[in-house]
CSV table of C-alpha atoms in Angstrom, one decimal:
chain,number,residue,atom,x,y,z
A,1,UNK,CA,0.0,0.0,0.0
A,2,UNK,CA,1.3,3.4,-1.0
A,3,UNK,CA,0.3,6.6,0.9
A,4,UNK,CA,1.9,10.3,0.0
A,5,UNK,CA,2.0,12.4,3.3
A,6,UNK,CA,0.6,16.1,2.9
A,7,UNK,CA,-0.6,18.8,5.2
A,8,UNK,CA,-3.9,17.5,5.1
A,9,UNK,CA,-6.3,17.4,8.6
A,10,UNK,CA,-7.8,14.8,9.7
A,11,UNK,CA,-10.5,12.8,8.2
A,12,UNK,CA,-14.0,14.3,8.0
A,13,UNK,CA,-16.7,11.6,9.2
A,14,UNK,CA,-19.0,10.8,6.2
A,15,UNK,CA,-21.7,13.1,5.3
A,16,UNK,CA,-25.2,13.0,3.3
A,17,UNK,CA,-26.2,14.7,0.4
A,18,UNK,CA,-27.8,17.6,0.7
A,19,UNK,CA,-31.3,17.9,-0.6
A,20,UNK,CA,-30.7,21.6,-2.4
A,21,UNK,CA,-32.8,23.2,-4.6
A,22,UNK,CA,-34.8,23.0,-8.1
A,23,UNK,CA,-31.1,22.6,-10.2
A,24,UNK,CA,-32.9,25.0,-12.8
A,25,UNK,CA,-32.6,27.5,-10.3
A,26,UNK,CA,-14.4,25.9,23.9
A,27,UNK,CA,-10.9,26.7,23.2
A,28,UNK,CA,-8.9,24.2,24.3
A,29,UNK,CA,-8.3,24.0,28.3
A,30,UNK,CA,-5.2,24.1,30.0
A,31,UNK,CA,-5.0,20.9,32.1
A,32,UNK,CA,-5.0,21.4,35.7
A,33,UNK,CA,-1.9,22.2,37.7
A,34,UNK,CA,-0.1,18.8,38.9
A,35,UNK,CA,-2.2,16.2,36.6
A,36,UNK,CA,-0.5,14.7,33.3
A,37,UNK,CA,-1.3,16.3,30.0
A,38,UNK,CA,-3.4,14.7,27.8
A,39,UNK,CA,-2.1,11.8,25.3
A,40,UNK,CA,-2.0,12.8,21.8
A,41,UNK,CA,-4.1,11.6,19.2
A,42,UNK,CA,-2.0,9.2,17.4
A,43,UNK,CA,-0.7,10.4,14.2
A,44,UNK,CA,-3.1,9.6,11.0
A,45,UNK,CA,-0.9,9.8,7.7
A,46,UNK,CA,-3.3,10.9,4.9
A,47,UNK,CA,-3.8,8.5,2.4
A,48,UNK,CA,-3.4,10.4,-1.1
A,49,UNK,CA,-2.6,7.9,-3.9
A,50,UNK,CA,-3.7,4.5,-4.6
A,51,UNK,CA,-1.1,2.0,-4.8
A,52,UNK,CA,-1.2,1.5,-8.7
A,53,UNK,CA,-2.4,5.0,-9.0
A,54,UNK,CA,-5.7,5.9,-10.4
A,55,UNK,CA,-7.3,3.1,-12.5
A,56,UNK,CA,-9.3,4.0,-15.7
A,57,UNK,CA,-12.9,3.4,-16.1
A,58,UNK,CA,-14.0,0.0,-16.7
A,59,UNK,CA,-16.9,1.3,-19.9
A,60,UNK,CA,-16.9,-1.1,-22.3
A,61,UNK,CA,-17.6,-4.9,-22.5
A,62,UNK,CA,-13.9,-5.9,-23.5
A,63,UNK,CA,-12.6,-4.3,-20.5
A,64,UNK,CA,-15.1,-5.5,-18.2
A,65,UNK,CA,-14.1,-9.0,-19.4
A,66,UNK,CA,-11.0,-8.9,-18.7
A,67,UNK,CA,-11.7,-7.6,-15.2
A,68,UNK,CA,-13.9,-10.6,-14.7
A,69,UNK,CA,-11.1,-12.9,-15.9
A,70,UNK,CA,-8.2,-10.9,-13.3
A,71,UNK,CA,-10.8,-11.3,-10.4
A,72,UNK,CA,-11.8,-14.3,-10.4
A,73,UNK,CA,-7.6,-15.7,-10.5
A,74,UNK,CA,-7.0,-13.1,-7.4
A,75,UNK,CA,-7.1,-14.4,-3.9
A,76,UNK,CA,-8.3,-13.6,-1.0
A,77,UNK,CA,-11.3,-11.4,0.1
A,78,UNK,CA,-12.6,-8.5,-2.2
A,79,UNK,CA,-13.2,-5.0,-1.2
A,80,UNK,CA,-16.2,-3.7,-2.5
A,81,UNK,CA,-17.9,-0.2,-2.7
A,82,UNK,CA,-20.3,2.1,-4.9
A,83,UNK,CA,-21.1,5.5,-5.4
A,84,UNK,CA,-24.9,7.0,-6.1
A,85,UNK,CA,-26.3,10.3,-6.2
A,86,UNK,CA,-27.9,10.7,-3.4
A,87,UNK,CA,-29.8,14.3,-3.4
A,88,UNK,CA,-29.4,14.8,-7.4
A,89,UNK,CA,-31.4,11.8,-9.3
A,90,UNK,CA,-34.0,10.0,-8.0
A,91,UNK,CA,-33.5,7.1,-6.4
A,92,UNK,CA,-30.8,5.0,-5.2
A,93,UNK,CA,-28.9,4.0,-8.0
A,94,UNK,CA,-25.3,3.3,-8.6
A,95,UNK,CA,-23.4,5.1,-10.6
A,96,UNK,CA,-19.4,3.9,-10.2
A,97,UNK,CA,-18.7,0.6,-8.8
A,98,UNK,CA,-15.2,-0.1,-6.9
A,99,UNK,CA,-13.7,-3.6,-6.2
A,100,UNK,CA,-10.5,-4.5,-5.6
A,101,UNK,CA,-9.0,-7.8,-4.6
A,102,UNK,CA,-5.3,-9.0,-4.2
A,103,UNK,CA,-3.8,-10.0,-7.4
A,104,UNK,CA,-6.1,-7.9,-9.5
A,105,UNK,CA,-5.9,-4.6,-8.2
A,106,UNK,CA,-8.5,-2.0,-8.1
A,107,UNK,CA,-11.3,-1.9,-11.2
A,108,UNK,CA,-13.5,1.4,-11.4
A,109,UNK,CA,-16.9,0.6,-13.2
A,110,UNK,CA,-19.3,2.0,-14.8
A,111,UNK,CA,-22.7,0.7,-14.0
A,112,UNK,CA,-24.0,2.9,-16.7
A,113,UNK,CA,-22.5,1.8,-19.3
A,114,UNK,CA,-22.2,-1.9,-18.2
A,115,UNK,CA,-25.6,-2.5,-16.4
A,116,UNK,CA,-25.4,-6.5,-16.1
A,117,UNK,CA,-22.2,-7.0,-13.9
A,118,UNK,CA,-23.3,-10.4,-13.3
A,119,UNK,CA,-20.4,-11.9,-14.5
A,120,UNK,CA,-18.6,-10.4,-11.7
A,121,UNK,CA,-20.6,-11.4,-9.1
A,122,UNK,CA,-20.3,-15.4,-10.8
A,123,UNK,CA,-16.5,-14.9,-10.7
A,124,UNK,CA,-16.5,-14.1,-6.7
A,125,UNK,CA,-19.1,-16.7,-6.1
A,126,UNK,CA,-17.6,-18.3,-2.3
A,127,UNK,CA,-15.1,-15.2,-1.9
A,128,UNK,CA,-15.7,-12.8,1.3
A,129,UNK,CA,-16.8,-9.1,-0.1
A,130,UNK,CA,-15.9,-7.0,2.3
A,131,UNK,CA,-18.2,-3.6,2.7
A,132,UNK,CA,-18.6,-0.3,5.1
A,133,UNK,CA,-21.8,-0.5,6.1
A,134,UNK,CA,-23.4,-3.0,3.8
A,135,UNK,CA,-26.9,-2.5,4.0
A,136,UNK,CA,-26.5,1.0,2.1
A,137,UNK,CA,-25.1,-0.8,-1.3
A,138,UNK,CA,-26.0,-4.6,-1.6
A,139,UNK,CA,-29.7,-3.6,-2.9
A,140,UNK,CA,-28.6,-1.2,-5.7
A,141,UNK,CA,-25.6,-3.8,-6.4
A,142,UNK,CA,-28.1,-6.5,-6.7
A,143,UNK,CA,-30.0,-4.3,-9.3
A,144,UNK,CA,-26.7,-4.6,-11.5
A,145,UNK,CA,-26.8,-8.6,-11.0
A,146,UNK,CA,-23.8,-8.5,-7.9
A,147,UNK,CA,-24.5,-10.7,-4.6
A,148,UNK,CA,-22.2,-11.8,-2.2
A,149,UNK,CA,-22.1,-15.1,-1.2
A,150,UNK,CA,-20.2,-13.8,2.0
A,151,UNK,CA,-20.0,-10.4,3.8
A,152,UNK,CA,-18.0,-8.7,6.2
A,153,UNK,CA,-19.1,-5.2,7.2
A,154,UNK,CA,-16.6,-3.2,8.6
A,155,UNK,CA,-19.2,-0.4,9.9
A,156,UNK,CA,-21.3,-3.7,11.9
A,157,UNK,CA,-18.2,-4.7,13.1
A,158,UNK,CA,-16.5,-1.4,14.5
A,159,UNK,CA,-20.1,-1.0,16.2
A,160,UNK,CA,-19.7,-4.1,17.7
A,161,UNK,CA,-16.6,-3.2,19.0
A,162,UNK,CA,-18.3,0.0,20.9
A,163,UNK,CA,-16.1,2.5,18.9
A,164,UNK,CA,-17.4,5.7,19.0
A,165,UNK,CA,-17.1,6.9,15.5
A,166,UNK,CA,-18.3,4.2,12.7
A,167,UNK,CA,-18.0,6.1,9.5
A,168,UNK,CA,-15.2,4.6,7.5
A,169,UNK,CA,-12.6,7.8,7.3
A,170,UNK,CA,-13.0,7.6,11.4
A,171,UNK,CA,-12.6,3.3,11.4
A,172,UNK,CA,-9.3,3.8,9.3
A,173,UNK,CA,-8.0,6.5,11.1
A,174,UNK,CA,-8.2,5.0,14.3
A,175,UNK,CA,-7.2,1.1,13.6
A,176,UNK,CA,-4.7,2.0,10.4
A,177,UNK,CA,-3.8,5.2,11.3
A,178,UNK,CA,-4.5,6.6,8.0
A,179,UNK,CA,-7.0,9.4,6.9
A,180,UNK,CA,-9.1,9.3,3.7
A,181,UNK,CA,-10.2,12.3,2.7
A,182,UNK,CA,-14.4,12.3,2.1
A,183,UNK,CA,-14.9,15.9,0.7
A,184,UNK,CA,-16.2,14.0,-2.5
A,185,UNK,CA,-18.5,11.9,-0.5
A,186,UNK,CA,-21.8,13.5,-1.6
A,187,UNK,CA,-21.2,15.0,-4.9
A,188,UNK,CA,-23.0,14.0,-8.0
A,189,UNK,CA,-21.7,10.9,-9.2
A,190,UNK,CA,-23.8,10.5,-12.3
A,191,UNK,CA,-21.3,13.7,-13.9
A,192,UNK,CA,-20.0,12.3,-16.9
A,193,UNK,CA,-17.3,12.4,-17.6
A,194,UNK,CA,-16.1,11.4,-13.5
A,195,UNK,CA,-13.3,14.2,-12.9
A,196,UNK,CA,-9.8,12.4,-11.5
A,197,UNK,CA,-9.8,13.7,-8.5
A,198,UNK,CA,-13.3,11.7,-7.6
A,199,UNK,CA,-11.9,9.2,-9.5
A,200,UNK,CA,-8.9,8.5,-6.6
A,201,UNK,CA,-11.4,9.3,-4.0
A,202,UNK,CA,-13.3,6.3,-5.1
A,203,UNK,CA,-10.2,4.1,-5.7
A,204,UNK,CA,-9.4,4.8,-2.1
A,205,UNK,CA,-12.3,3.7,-0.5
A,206,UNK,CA,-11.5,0.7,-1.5
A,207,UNK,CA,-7.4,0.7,-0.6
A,208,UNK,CA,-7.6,0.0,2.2
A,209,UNK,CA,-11.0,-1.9,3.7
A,210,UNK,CA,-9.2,-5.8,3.5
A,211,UNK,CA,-6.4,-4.8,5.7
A,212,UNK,CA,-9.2,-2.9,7.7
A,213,UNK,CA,-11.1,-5.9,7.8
A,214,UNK,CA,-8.2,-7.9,9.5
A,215,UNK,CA,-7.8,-5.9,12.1
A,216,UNK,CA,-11.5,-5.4,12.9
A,217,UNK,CA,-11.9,-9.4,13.0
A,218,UNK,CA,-8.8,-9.6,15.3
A,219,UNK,CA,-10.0,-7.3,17.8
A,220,UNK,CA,-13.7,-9.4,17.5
A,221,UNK,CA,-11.9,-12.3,18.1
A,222,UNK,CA,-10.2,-11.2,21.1
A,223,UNK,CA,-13.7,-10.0,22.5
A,224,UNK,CA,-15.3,-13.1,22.2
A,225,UNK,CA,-17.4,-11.5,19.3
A,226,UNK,CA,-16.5,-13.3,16.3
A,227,UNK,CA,-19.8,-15.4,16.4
A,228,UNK,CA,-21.6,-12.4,16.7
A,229,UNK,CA,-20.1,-10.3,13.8
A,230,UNK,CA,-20.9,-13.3,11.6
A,231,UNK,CA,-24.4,-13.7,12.6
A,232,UNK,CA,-24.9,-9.9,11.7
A,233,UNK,CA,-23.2,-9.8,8.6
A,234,UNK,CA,-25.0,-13.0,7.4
A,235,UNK,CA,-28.4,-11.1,8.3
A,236,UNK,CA,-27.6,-8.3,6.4
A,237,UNK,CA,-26.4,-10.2,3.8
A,238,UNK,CA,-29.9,-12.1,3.4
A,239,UNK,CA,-31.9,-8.8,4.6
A,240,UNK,CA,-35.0,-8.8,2.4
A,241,UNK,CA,-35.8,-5.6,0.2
A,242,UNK,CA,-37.7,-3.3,2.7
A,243,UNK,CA,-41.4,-3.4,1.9
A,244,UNK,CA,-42.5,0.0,0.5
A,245,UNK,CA,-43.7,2.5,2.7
A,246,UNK,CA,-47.4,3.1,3.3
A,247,UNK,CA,-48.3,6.5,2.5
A,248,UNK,CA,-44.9,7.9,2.1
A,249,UNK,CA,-46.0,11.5,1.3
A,250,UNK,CA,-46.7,11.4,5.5
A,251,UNK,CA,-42.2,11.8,5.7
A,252,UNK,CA,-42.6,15.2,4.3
A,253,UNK,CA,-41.0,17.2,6.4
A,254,UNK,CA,-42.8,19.5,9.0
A,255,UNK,CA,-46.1,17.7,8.1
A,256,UNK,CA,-46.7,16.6,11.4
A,257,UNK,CA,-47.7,20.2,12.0
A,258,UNK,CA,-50.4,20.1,9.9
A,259,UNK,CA,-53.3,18.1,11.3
A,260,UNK,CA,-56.3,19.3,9.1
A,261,UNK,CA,-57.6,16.6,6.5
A,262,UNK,CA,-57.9,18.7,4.0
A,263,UNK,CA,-54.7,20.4,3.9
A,264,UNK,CA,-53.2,17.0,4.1
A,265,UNK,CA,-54.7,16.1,1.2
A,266,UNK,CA,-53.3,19.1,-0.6
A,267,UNK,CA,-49.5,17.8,1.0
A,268,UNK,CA,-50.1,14.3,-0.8
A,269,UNK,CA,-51.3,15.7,-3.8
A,270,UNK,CA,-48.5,17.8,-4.3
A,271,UNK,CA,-46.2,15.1,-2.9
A,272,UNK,CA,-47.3,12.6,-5.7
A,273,UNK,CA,-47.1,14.9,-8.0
A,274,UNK,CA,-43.4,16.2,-7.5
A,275,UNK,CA,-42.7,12.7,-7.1
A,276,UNK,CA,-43.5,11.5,-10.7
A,277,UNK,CA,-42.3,14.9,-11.9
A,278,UNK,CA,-39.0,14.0,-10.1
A,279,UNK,CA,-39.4,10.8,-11.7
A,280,UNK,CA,-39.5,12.0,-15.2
A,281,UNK,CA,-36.9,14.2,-15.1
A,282,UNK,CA,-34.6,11.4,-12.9
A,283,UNK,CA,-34.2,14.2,-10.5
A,284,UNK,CA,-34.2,14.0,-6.6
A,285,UNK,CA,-37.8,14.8,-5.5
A,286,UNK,CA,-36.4,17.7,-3.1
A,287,UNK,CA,-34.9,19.3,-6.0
A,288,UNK,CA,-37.8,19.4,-7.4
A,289,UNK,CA,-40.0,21.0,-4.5
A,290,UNK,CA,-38.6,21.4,-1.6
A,291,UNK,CA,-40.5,19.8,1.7
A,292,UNK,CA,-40.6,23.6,3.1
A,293,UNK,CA,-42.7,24.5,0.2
A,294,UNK,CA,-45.3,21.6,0.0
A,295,UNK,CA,-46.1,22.8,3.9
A,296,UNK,CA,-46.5,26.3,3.5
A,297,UNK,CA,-48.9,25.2,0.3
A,298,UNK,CA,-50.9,23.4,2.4
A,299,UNK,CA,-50.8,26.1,5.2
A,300,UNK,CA,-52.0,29.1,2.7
A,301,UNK,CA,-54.3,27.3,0.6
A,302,UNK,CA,-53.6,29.4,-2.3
A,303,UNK,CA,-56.4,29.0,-5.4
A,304,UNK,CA,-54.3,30.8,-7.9
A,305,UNK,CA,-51.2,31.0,-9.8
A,306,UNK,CA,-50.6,34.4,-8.5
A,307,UNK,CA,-51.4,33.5,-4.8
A,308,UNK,CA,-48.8,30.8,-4.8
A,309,UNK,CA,-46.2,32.4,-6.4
A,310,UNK,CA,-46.3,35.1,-3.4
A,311,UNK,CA,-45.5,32.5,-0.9
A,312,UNK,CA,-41.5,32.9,-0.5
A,313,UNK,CA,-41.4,29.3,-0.6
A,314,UNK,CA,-42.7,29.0,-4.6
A,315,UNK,CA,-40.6,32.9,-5.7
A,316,UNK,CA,-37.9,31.0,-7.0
A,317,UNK,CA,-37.1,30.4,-11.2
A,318,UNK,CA,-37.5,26.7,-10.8
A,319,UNK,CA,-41.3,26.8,-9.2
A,320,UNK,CA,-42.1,29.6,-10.4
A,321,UNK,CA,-41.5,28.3,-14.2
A,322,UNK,CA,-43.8,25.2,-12.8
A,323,UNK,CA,-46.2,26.7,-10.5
A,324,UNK,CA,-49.5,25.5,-12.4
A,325,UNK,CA,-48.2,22.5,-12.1
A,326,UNK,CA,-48.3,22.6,-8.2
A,327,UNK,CA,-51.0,24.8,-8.5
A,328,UNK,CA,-53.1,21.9,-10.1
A,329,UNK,CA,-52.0,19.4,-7.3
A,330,UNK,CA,-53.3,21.8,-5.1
A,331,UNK,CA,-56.6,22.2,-6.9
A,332,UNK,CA,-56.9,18.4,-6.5
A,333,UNK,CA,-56.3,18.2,-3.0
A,334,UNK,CA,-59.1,21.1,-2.6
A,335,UNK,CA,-61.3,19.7,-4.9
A,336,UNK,CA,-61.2,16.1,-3.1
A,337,UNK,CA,-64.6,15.0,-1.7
A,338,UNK,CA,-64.9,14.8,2.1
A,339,UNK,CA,-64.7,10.7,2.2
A,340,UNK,CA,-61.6,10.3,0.2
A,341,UNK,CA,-59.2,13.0,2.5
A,342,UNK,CA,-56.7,11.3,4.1
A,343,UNK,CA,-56.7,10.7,8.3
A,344,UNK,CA,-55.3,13.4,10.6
A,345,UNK,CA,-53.5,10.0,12.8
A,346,UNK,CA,-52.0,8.0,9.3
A,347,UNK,CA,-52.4,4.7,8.2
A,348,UNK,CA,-53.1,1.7,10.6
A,349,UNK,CA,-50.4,-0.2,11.7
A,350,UNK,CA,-49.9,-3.3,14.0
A,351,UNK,CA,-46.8,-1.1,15.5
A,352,UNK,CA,-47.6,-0.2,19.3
A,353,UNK,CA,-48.8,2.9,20.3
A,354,UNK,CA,-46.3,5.7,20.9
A,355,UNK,CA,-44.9,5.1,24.3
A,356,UNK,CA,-45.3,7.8,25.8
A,357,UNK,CA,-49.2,6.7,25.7
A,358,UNK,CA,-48.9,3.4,27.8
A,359,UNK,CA,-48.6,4.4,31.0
A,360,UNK,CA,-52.0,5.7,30.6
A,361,UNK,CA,-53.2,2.8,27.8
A,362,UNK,CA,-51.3,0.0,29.3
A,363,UNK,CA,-49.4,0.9,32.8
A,364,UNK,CA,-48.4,-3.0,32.9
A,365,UNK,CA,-47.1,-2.5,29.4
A,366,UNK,CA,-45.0,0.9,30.7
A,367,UNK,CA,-43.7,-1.0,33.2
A,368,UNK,CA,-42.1,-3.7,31.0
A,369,UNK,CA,-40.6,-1.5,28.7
A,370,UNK,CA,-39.1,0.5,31.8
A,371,UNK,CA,-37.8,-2.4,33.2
A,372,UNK,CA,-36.6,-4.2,29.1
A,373,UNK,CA,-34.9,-0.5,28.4
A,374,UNK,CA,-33.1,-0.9,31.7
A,375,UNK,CA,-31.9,-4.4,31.0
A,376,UNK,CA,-30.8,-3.3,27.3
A,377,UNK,CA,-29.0,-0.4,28.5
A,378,UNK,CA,-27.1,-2.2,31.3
A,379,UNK,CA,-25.8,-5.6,28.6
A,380,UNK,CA,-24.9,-2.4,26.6
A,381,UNK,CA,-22.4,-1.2,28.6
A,382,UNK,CA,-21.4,-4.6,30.0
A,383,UNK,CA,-20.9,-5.5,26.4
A,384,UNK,CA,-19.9,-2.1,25.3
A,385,UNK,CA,-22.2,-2.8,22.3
A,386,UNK,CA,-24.7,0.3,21.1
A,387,UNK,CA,-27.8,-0.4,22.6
A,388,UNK,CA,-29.8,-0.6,19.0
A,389,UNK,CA,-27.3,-3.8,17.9
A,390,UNK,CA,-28.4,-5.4,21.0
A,391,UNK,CA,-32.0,-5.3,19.8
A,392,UNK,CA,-34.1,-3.5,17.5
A,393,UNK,CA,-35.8,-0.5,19.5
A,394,UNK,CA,-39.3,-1.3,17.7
A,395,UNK,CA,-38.5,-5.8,17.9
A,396,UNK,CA,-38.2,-4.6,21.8
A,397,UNK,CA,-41.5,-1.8,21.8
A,398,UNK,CA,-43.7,-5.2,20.3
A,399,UNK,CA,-42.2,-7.7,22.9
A,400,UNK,CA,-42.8,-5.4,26.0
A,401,UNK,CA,-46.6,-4.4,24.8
A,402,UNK,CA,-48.0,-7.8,24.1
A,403,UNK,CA,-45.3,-10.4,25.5
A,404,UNK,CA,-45.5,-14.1,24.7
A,405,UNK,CA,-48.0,-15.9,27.7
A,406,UNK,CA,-46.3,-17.0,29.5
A,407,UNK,CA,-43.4,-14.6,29.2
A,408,UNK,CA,-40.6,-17.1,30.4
A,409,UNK,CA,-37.2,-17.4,28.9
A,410,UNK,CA,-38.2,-20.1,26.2
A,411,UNK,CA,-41.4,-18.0,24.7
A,412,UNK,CA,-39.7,-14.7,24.9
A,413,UNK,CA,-36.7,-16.2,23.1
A,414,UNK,CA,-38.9,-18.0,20.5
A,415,UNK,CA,-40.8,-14.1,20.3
A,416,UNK,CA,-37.5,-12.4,19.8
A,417,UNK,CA,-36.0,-15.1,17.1
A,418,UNK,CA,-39.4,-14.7,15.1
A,419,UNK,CA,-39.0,-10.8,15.0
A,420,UNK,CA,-35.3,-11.2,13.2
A,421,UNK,CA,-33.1,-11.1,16.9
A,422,UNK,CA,-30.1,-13.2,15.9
A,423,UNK,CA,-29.3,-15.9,18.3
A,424,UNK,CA,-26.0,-14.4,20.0
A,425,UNK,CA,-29.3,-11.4,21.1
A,426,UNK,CA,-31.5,-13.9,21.8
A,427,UNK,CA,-29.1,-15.3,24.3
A,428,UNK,CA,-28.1,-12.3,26.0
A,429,UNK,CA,-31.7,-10.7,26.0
A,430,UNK,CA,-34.0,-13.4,26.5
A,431,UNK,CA,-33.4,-14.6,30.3
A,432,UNK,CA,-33.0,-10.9,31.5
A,433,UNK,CA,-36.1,-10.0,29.9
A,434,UNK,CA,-37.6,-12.8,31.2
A,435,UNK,CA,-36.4,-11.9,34.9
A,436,UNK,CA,-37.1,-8.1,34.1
A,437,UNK,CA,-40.9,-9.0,33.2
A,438,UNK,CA,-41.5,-11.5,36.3
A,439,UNK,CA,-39.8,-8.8,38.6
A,440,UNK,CA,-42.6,-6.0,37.4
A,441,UNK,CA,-45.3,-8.3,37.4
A,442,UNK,CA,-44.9,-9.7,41.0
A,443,UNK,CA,-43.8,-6.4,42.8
A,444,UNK,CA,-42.2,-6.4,46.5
């Protein structure tokens, strides 16, 4: 591995894309007298350059081919990563995929250009692919053909390590010592052509994650987590596509203000229509229309063109150039008749209520969860394991409102199994909950 030193800073965690707007338009103390100074941070090198320097783009079928053929000869795990534009086009797309594997180097492809990258995937059928936080890439690289028939996750396993910072830049610097820059992180990556300088920040994402991977399943060896690590990377590997979301146009931001039927109507009307808008144009929906502006709609009502075009929120070139548009939605969502509004409380769910409700609702229920969140929270610092990888906050909401009769170790373990808890949870979780539920049941 090949790093070039430079007056760089530290890494920057990762960050996420920004939503933006329609595209047409204390000091540091002085320790105490008589107690040590602090240790300094170790020293991170910055990482600059990628060993065989920056690849070229893998565009065309001949190439591809012959990075299926130098792949599948290389040994040893393969690092794996890809880039989307989050915040520019709609969806979650790839738009450069990165692999590299001992023996072959590091290939930069285009998933534009080569959409079936199934052969890949066949040529790493039993090898490890090694990831930073898995569950963000597998679905979109299963879109070009690509699934692992192994997985480590290097973000799963620095969580399950209790380390404080989990985005990659912070993993490196810490076990490797060396800083990756991530001021490319949320730029548009559908830009053709891909300027070079993204270019090596993509082939370095990749650099370095196998020799990152060693060290994180060292130090989960050493802490007795190994088992666990694999249980969670297996489930992730398997995860299922999540379902889609029922009424989505309910995650609009600042909607929860807005409690009148009818002006929610007027959100999801505008909501689906920005969203197929977006759609055509292969545009993120907020770039579109942003969130702010579907809530003041709703708030002012406007019946005109000219009355929406005063609200700040619609003044800009973008909206403005599209306001009948929104100002048709609108009409739609004022027009609708009284039986077909949407509810002021959402969709029906089997979720429990909010808990802040159940001490009034279900007191017996509050009680559980009181005495399940204290049991999670002390395994999590006896384990120094975030207290959402020990269980699933909503797996642990269902358990505590309507528990498994009775709710003994065995039926609160078969309960926790059946809602996804892997079995290294299951055996950490299910006799305390089973204690922590008997203790609030049967009172001194």
């Amino acid at each position: 591995m090949q790093s070039v030193p430079h007056p760089a800073g530290t890494p920057a965690e990762e960050t996420s894309a920004p939503a933006g707007a329609d595209p047409d338009v204390p000091a540091d103390a002085t320790a105490p007298a008589g107690l040590p100074e602090p240790a300094e941070a170790p020293a991170v090198v910055p990482l600059t350059e990628p060993a065989e320097g920056v690849p070229a783009v893998v565009d065309t079928p001949e190439a591809f081919a012959r990075v299926v053929e130098a792949f599948g000869a290389g040994t040893g795990p393969v690092a794996v990563d890809a880039e989307r534009a989050s915040g520019y086009r709609y969806g979650q797309h790839n738009y450069l995929v990165q692999v590299r594997r001992e023996g072959a180097g590091t290939a930069l492809i285009d998933p534009v250009a080569l959409p079936d990258l199934s052969p890949l995937s066949d040529a790493l059928v039993g090898v490890e692919w090694v990831l930073h936080a898995a569950s963000q890439d597998l679905g979109a690289l299963a879109e070009q053909g690509m699934r692992p028939s192994r997985v480590f996750d290097t973000e799963l396993g620095a969580r399950l390590l209790g380390l404080e910072r989990v985005g990659l830049a912070a993993v490196v610097a810490e076990l490797l010592g060396l800083g990756l820059a991530k001021e490319h992180s949320a730029v548009d990556w559908s830009t053709r052509p891909l300027p070079e300088q993204w270019l090596r920040y993509a082939a370095l994402d990749v650099e370095v994650l196998v020799e990152l991977r060693e060290v994180l399943a060292e130090r989960l060896a050493v802490a007795g987590k190994a088992q666990w690590a694999a249980e969670e990377f297996e489930a992730v590997r398997l995860a299922p596509p999540p379902a889609p979301r029922v009424e989505p146009w309910r995650r609009v931001s600042g909607v929860h203000a807005i409690r009148d039927p009818r002006r929610l109507a007027v959100v999801r009307s505008l909501w689906e229509t920005r969203d197929e808008n977006a759609r055509q144009r292969d545009i993120s929906p907020g770039r579109v229309l942003p969130d702010a502006a579907i809530v003041a709609a709703a708030q002012a009502l406007p019946r005109s063109v000219p009355q929406l075009v005063a609200l700040p929120q619609f003044s800009g070139k973008g909206t403005r150039r599209r306001a009948a548009l929104w100002q048709r939605a609108i009409d739609t969502g004022l027009q609708l008749p009284d039986d077909q509004l949407p509810s002021s409380r959402g969709p029906r769910t089997d979720a429990p209520p909010p808990p802040r409700a159940w001490a009034d609702r279900d007191p017996a229920a509050a009680a559980r969860l009181t005495a399940a969140r204290a049991v999670v929270a002390e395994l999590s610092e006896a384990h120094t394991v975030p207290a959402e990888n020990l269980l699933q906050p909503d797996l642990l909401r269902r358990v505590c409102w309507a528990p498994p009769t009775p709710a003994d170790e065995p039926h609160l373990a078969e309960r926790l199994a059946a809602g996804g808890a892997r079995p290294w949870q299951v055996g950490l979780l299910a006799p305390r909950l089973a204690e922590a539920f008997a203790a609030v049941a049967t009172p001194a």
